[in-house]
Amino acid sequence: MSIRLSFEEEFAVLRIERPEALNALSSALIRDIGKALEEVDASAARALLVTGAGEKSFCAGADIKELMNRSLDQQKRGAELGQSVFAALDRLRIPSVAVVNGYAFGGGCELALACTFRLAAPQARFGLPEIKLGLIPGYGGTQRLPRLVGEARAMEMILTGRTVLADEALRIGLVNRIVEAPLMPAATAFAREFTGFGRLALQFAREAVQRASQTTLNEGLRTEADLSTLAYSTADADEGMKAFVERRPPVFKGC
Ligand code: DAK
């Protein structure tokens, strides 16, 4: 297996471990990510951190050698597999953080895009270079990138296939922060800015924000009214407001 899932304190850590191919995504590896996500969803983890083994690469994309000589039917099923696994990541009950330790190209960039947040090491490189192979992104890049950085910037990255360095990625909103090594302590410190809050409130807030780029303003506002009312009905909301009035830190229970 070329991934490793571990549980460390309140975090699930998913590491792609195929350094000899710069952590490129074979179909088997994508399936393993799917199974690991099911395990994460069933666990008590408060956040998922996704990273790549080694210092050079987060993930260099779909395995190009495997993509060759496939029938169109196999390609379609491959795209559907990648899209469904990355959608499962996007819909995970807990927030996820891509800890981008090097190259994040093609499917690797799309993996990072499907996470809730992205942190970049100074040497991180981002790109959707599929156009250079005569292809276009197949695991969600044409849909998630424009939602994140706007159509003009996404169009430029996808049509030129050019590499975006960490500084530019930060400037255009492709990543949330640049973090220095050692990366995992920096990533857990970042995640601890939200993991102490109520699990349901985090879930509702994510869902409401995600809805913003998928629907009209009026429908989005209706969703916000519904989800904020739902948040109000939780025990954690009672506790949060009570703790404020009593001038003490809240103790959230996730219900
Ligand atoms: N796939 C397979 N092997 C890869 C790989 C990849 N994406 N990237 C690197 N490797 C392998 C190299 O072949 C090499 O293996 P050996 O030759 O030693 O056996 C090893 O990793 C080290 O790579 P390099 O020697 O090239 O290392 P460098 O430091 O010189 O260069 C690099 C690093 C990241 C700049 C370079 O490796 C590179 O350009 N890699 C390819 C990046 C890329 O183009 N990524 C996008 C892939 S396409 C779909 C439609 C589309 C897609 C998927 C599905 N369907 C319709 C189903 C497209 C998705 C993509 O992601």
Short mmCIF file of C-alpha atoms and ligand atoms in Angstrom, two decimals:
data_model
loop_
_atom_site.label_atom_id
_atom_site.label_comp_id
_atom_site.label_asym_id
_atom_site.label_seq_id
_atom_site.Cartn_x
_atom_site.Cartn_y
_atom_site.Cartn_z
CA MET A 1 0.00 0.00 0.00
CA SER A 2 1.39 3.43 -0.94
CA ILE A 3 -0.45 5.44 1.67
CA ARG A 4 -0.19 5.54 5.43
CA LEU A 5 -3.05 6.58 7.67
CA SER A 6 -2.22 7.32 11.27
CA PHE A 7 -4.03 8.92 14.17
CA GLU A 8 -1.96 11.33 16.22
CA GLU A 9 -3.60 13.20 19.10
CA GLU A 10 -6.80 14.73 17.67
CA PHE A 11 -5.59 14.42 14.06
CA ALA A 12 -5.82 11.87 11.30
CA VAL A 13 -2.73 12.04 9.08
CA LEU A 14 -2.85 10.66 5.55
CA ARG A 15 0.56 10.42 3.91
CA ILE A 16 1.11 9.43 0.29
CA GLU A 17 4.15 7.16 0.30
CA ARG A 18 5.39 6.54 -3.18
CA PRO A 19 8.51 8.74 -3.27
CA GLU A 20 10.14 6.77 -6.11
CA ALA A 21 7.41 8.17 -8.41
CA LEU A 22 7.16 11.52 -6.60
CA ASN A 23 3.95 10.25 -4.93
CA ALA A 24 2.09 9.97 -8.27
CA LEU A 25 -1.47 8.64 -8.01
CA SER A 26 -2.06 5.16 -9.41
CA SER A 27 -5.68 3.93 -9.52
CA ALA A 28 -4.92 1.55 -6.63
CA LEU A 29 -3.56 4.46 -4.62
CA ILE A 30 -6.69 6.54 -5.30
CA ARG A 31 -8.85 3.61 -4.14
CA ASP A 32 -6.72 3.33 -0.98
CA ILE A 33 -7.27 7.04 -0.32
CA GLY A 34 -11.02 6.41 -0.65
CA LYS A 35 -10.89 3.60 1.93
CA ALA A 36 -8.75 5.70 4.28
CA LEU A 37 -11.32 8.53 4.08
CA GLU A 38 -14.06 6.12 5.21
CA GLU A 39 -11.89 5.22 8.20
CA VAL A 40 -11.28 8.89 8.98
CA ASP A 41 -15.00 9.67 8.77
CA ALA A 42 -15.77 6.88 11.26
CA SER A 43 -13.04 8.03 13.67
CA ALA A 44 -13.05 10.65 16.42
CA ALA A 45 -10.38 12.73 14.64
CA ARG A 46 -11.03 16.50 14.61
CA ALA A 47 -9.09 17.28 11.42
CA LEU A 48 -7.39 15.42 8.60
CA LEU A 49 -3.90 16.40 7.48
CA VAL A 50 -2.88 15.22 4.00
CA THR A 51 0.76 15.24 2.93
CA GLY A 52 3.36 13.49 0.78
CA ALA A 53 6.38 11.47 1.86
CA GLY A 54 9.77 13.11 1.40
CA GLU A 55 10.73 16.74 0.95
CA LYS A 56 10.47 16.92 -2.82
CA SER A 57 6.89 16.15 -3.70
CA PHE A 58 3.39 16.35 -2.26
CA CYS A 59 2.04 14.50 -5.30
CA ALA A 60 3.19 14.77 -8.94
CA GLY A 61 -0.28 13.96 -10.29
CA ALA A 62 -1.95 10.98 -11.87
CA ASP A 63 0.43 8.20 -12.81
CA ILE A 64 1.19 9.10 -16.41
CA LYS A 65 2.58 5.65 -17.22
CA GLU A 66 -0.68 4.06 -16.06
CA LEU A 67 -2.81 6.57 -18.00
CA MET A 68 -1.28 5.43 -21.31
CA ASN A 69 -2.86 2.74 -23.46
CA ARG A 70 -6.21 2.69 -21.70
CA SER A 71 -9.53 2.39 -23.49
CA LEU A 72 -11.83 5.41 -23.43
CA ASP A 73 -14.15 3.47 -21.18
CA GLN A 74 -11.31 2.83 -18.71
CA GLN A 75 -10.37 6.54 -18.85
CA LYS A 76 -13.94 7.59 -18.09
CA ARG A 77 -14.12 5.19 -15.14
CA GLY A 78 -10.72 6.45 -13.97
CA ALA A 79 -11.92 10.06 -14.03
CA GLU A 80 -15.09 9.08 -12.16
CA LEU A 81 -13.05 7.22 -9.54
CA GLY A 82 -10.72 10.19 -8.95
CA GLN A 83 -13.61 12.65 -8.88
CA SER A 84 -15.64 10.56 -6.43
CA VAL A 85 -12.73 10.03 -4.03
CA PHE A 86 -11.83 13.75 -4.09
CA ALA A 87 -15.52 14.64 -3.62
CA ALA A 88 -15.55 12.37 -0.55
CA LEU A 89 -12.57 14.35 0.74
CA ASP A 90 -14.41 17.61 0.06
CA ARG A 91 -17.49 16.29 1.92
CA LEU A 92 -15.65 14.75 4.87
CA ARG A 93 -17.38 15.55 8.18
CA ILE A 94 -14.19 17.16 9.53
CA PRO A 95 -12.02 19.88 7.92
CA SER A 96 -8.95 18.76 6.00
CA VAL A 97 -5.60 20.48 5.51
CA ALA A 98 -3.28 19.77 2.58
CA VAL A 99 0.28 20.15 3.81
CA VAL A 100 2.01 20.75 0.49
CA ASN A 101 5.64 19.81 0.97
CA GLY A 102 6.81 20.07 -2.67
CA TYR A 103 5.36 19.45 -6.13
CA ALA A 104 1.56 19.53 -6.34
CA PHE A 105 0.98 18.94 -10.02
CA GLY A 106 -2.07 17.70 -11.92
CA GLY A 107 -4.00 15.25 -9.75
CA GLY A 108 -1.76 16.27 -6.84
CA CYS A 109 -2.89 19.88 -7.16
CA GLU A 110 -6.49 18.60 -7.46
CA LEU A 111 -6.01 16.57 -4.27
CA ALA A 112 -4.91 19.74 -2.48
CA LEU A 113 -7.85 21.67 -3.98
CA ALA A 114 -10.31 19.13 -2.55
CA CYS A 115 -9.02 19.80 0.98
CA THR A 116 -10.64 22.50 3.11
CA PHE A 117 -7.31 24.35 3.57
CA ARG A 118 -3.89 24.36 1.92
CA LEU A 119 -0.57 25.12 3.61
CA ALA A 120 2.55 25.40 1.46
CA ALA A 121 6.21 24.86 2.27
CA PRO A 122 8.41 27.60 0.74
CA GLN A 123 9.59 25.08 -1.92
CA ALA A 124 6.02 24.02 -2.86
CA ARG A 125 5.10 24.21 -6.55
CA PHE A 126 1.56 24.12 -7.92
CA GLY A 127 0.31 23.50 -11.44
CA LEU A 128 -2.19 21.80 -13.70
CA PRO A 129 0.21 20.79 -16.51
CA GLU A 130 -2.17 18.31 -18.20
CA ILE A 131 -2.35 20.54 -21.30
CA LYS A 132 1.34 19.77 -21.94
CA LEU A 133 0.39 16.08 -22.20
CA GLY A 134 -2.47 16.82 -24.60
CA LEU A 135 -4.94 16.31 -21.75
CA ILE A 136 -7.06 18.40 -19.43
CA PRO A 137 -7.54 17.98 -15.67
CA GLY A 138 -9.79 15.04 -14.80
CA TYR A 139 -10.09 15.00 -11.01
CA GLY A 140 -12.00 18.24 -10.39
CA GLY A 141 -9.37 20.89 -11.24
CA THR A 142 -11.42 22.72 -13.85
CA GLN A 143 -14.23 23.14 -11.31
CA ARG A 144 -12.50 23.70 -7.95
CA LEU A 145 -9.63 25.95 -9.13
CA PRO A 146 -11.85 28.74 -10.59
CA ARG A 147 -14.03 28.66 -7.47
CA LEU A 148 -10.91 29.28 -5.41
CA VAL A 149 -8.84 31.75 -7.45
CA GLY A 150 -11.35 33.11 -9.99
CA GLU A 151 -11.92 32.20 -13.62
CA ALA A 152 -9.14 34.34 -15.19
CA ARG A 153 -6.36 32.93 -13.02
CA ALA A 154 -7.67 29.36 -13.26
CA MET A 155 -8.00 29.67 -17.03
CA GLU A 156 -4.41 30.91 -17.26
CA MET A 157 -3.04 28.09 -15.10
CA ILE A 158 -4.98 25.40 -16.99
CA LEU A 159 -4.36 26.72 -20.53
CA THR A 160 -0.65 27.46 -20.04
CA GLY A 161 0.08 24.61 -17.60
CA ARG A 162 2.55 26.93 -15.89
CA THR A 163 4.01 26.35 -12.44
CA VAL A 164 2.94 28.63 -9.60
CA LEU A 165 5.45 29.10 -6.78
CA ALA A 166 4.42 29.29 -3.12
CA ASP A 167 4.53 33.12 -2.95
CA GLU A 168 2.19 33.50 -5.91
CA ALA A 169 -0.05 30.70 -4.63
CA LEU A 170 -0.46 32.67 -1.40
CA ARG A 171 -1.10 35.95 -3.24
CA ILE A 172 -3.86 34.51 -5.45
CA GLY A 173 -5.56 32.60 -2.61
CA LEU A 174 -4.57 29.15 -3.81
CA VAL A 175 -3.03 28.49 -0.38
CA ASN A 176 -3.96 29.82 3.03
CA ARG A 177 -0.44 30.17 4.42
CA ILE A 178 3.21 29.43 3.75
CA VAL A 179 4.70 27.46 6.63
CA GLU A 180 8.33 26.73 7.44
CA ALA A 181 9.74 23.29 8.28
CA PRO A 182 9.10 21.25 10.31
CA LEU A 183 5.77 21.24 8.48
CA MET A 184 3.64 18.89 10.57
CA PRO A 185 3.94 20.85 13.84
CA ALA A 186 3.12 24.01 11.85
CA ALA A 187 0.11 22.21 10.32
CA THR A 188 -1.20 20.95 13.67
CA ALA A 189 -0.79 24.45 15.15
CA PHE A 190 -2.83 25.82 12.22
CA ALA A 191 -5.52 23.14 12.64
CA ARG A 192 -5.73 23.78 16.40
CA GLU A 193 -7.06 27.24 15.55
CA PHE A 194 -10.38 25.49 14.80
CA THR A 195 -10.34 21.93 16.17
CA GLY A 196 -11.39 23.09 19.66
CA PHE A 197 -14.70 24.45 18.39
CA GLY A 198 -17.95 22.47 18.21
CA ARG A 199 -17.87 19.74 15.56
CA LEU A 200 -21.38 20.47 14.32
CA ALA A 201 -20.85 24.24 14.11
CA LEU A 202 -17.69 23.61 12.05
CA GLN A 203 -19.63 21.27 9.78
CA PHE A 204 -22.53 23.70 9.27
CA ALA A 205 -20.17 26.64 8.67
CA ARG A 206 -18.23 24.69 6.02
CA GLU A 207 -21.41 23.60 4.30
CA ALA A 208 -22.77 27.16 4.22
CA VAL A 209 -19.51 28.60 2.82
CA GLN A 210 -19.24 25.84 0.21
CA ARG A 211 -22.81 26.59 -0.90
CA ALA A 212 -21.79 30.19 -1.71
CA SER A 213 -20.02 29.21 -4.92
CA GLN A 214 -22.68 26.67 -5.95
CA THR A 215 -25.91 28.61 -5.83
CA THR A 216 -27.61 32.02 -6.09
CA LEU A 217 -27.26 34.60 -3.31
CA ASN A 218 -30.89 34.17 -2.27
CA GLU A 219 -30.68 30.39 -2.06
CA GLY A 220 -27.35 30.67 -0.24
CA LEU A 221 -28.91 33.03 2.30
CA ARG A 222 -31.76 30.55 2.84
CA THR A 223 -29.18 27.81 3.44
CA GLU A 224 -27.38 30.08 5.91
CA ALA A 225 -30.64 30.78 7.78
CA ASP A 226 -31.39 27.04 7.98
CA LEU A 227 -27.90 26.00 9.05
CA SER A 228 -27.46 28.83 11.56
CA THR A 229 -30.83 27.89 13.12
CA LEU A 230 -29.68 24.27 13.26
CA ALA A 231 -26.43 25.37 14.96
CA TYR A 232 -28.52 27.33 17.48
CA SER A 233 -30.37 24.12 18.39
CA THR A 234 -27.21 22.24 19.49
CA ALA A 235 -26.04 21.69 23.06
CA ASP A 236 -22.72 23.25 22.03
CA ALA A 237 -24.49 26.54 21.21
CA ASP A 238 -26.10 26.54 24.69
CA GLU A 239 -22.69 25.86 26.19
CA GLY A 240 -20.88 28.48 24.08
CA MET A 241 -23.26 31.30 24.97
CA LYS A 242 -23.53 30.24 28.63
CA ALA A 243 -19.72 30.12 28.93
CA PHE A 244 -19.50 33.64 27.48
CA VAL A 245 -21.94 35.02 30.03
CA GLU A 246 -20.19 33.14 32.86
CA ARG A 247 -16.81 34.44 31.65
CA ARG A 248 -15.25 30.96 31.33
CA PRO A 249 -13.91 28.90 28.43
CA PRO A 250 -16.61 26.74 26.77
CA VAL A 251 -16.47 22.94 26.86
CA PHE A 252 -17.85 21.75 23.53
CA LYS A 253 -19.06 18.15 23.26
CA GLY A 254 -19.86 17.94 19.55
CA CYS A 255 -23.62 17.64 19.97
N1 DAK B 1 3.41 9.82 -13.15
C1 DAK B 1 4.29 8.77 -13.13
N2 DAK B 1 5.58 8.89 -12.77
C2 DAK B 1 6.03 10.11 -12.41
C3 DAK B 1 5.18 11.26 -12.40
C4 DAK B 1 3.80 11.06 -12.78
N3 DAK B 1 2.91 12.05 -12.76
N4 DAK B 1 5.92 12.32 -12.02
C5 DAK B 1 7.15 11.85 -11.79
N5 DAK B 1 7.22 10.53 -12.01
C6 DAK B 1 8.38 9.64 -11.87
C7 DAK B 1 9.36 9.84 -13.01
O1 DAK B 1 8.97 9.11 -14.14
C8 DAK B 1 10.63 9.31 -12.40
O2 DAK B 1 10.59 7.91 -12.39
P1 DAK B 1 11.83 7.03 -13.02
O3 DAK B 1 12.01 7.50 -14.41
O4 DAK B 1 13.00 7.39 -12.13
O5 DAK B 1 11.38 5.61 -12.87
C9 DAK B 1 10.50 9.76 -10.93
O6 DAK B 1 9.12 10.00 -10.71
C10 DAK B 1 11.24 11.06 -10.64
O7 DAK B 1 10.81 12.02 -11.56
P2 DAK B 1 11.82 12.96 -12.39
O8 DAK B 1 13.09 12.25 -12.66
O9 DAK B 1 11.06 13.51 -13.55
O10 DAK B 1 12.11 14.10 -11.30
P3 DAK B 1 12.50 15.61 -11.57
O11 DAK B 1 12.87 16.17 -10.26
O12 DAK B 1 13.51 15.71 -12.68
O13 DAK B 1 11.16 16.32 -12.10
C11 DAK B 1 8.80 16.83 -12.05
C12 DAK B 1 10.09 16.45 -11.24
C13 DAK B 1 7.62 16.80 -11.06
C14 DAK B 1 8.96 18.24 -12.60
C15 DAK B 1 8.62 15.82 -13.20
O14 DAK B 1 8.72 14.50 -12.66
C16 DAK B 1 7.28 15.96 -13.88
O15 DAK B 1 7.09 16.88 -14.68
N6 DAK B 1 6.35 15.05 -13.58
C17 DAK B 1 5.04 15.00 -14.21
C18 DAK B 1 4.14 16.09 -13.66
C19 DAK B 1 2.80 16.11 -14.38
O16 DAK B 1 2.75 16.31 -15.59
N7 DAK B 1 1.74 15.89 -13.65
C20 DAK B 1 0.39 15.84 -14.19
C21 DAK B 1 0.08 14.42 -14.56
S1 DAK B 1 -1.49 14.27 -15.43
C22 DAK B 1 -7.94 11.57 -16.51
C23 DAK B 1 -7.60 12.65 -17.29
C24 DAK B 1 -6.52 13.42 -16.95
C25 DAK B 1 -5.77 13.14 -15.84
C26 DAK B 1 -6.16 12.06 -15.05
C27 DAK B 1 -7.23 11.30 -15.37
N8 DAK B 1 -8.95 10.66 -16.92
C28 DAK B 1 -9.77 10.97 -18.06
C29 DAK B 1 -9.07 9.41 -16.27
C30 DAK B 1 -4.55 13.86 -15.60
C31 DAK B 1 -4.04 13.91 -14.47
C32 DAK B 1 -2.64 14.27 -14.20
O17 DAK B 1 -2.35 14.50 -13.07
#
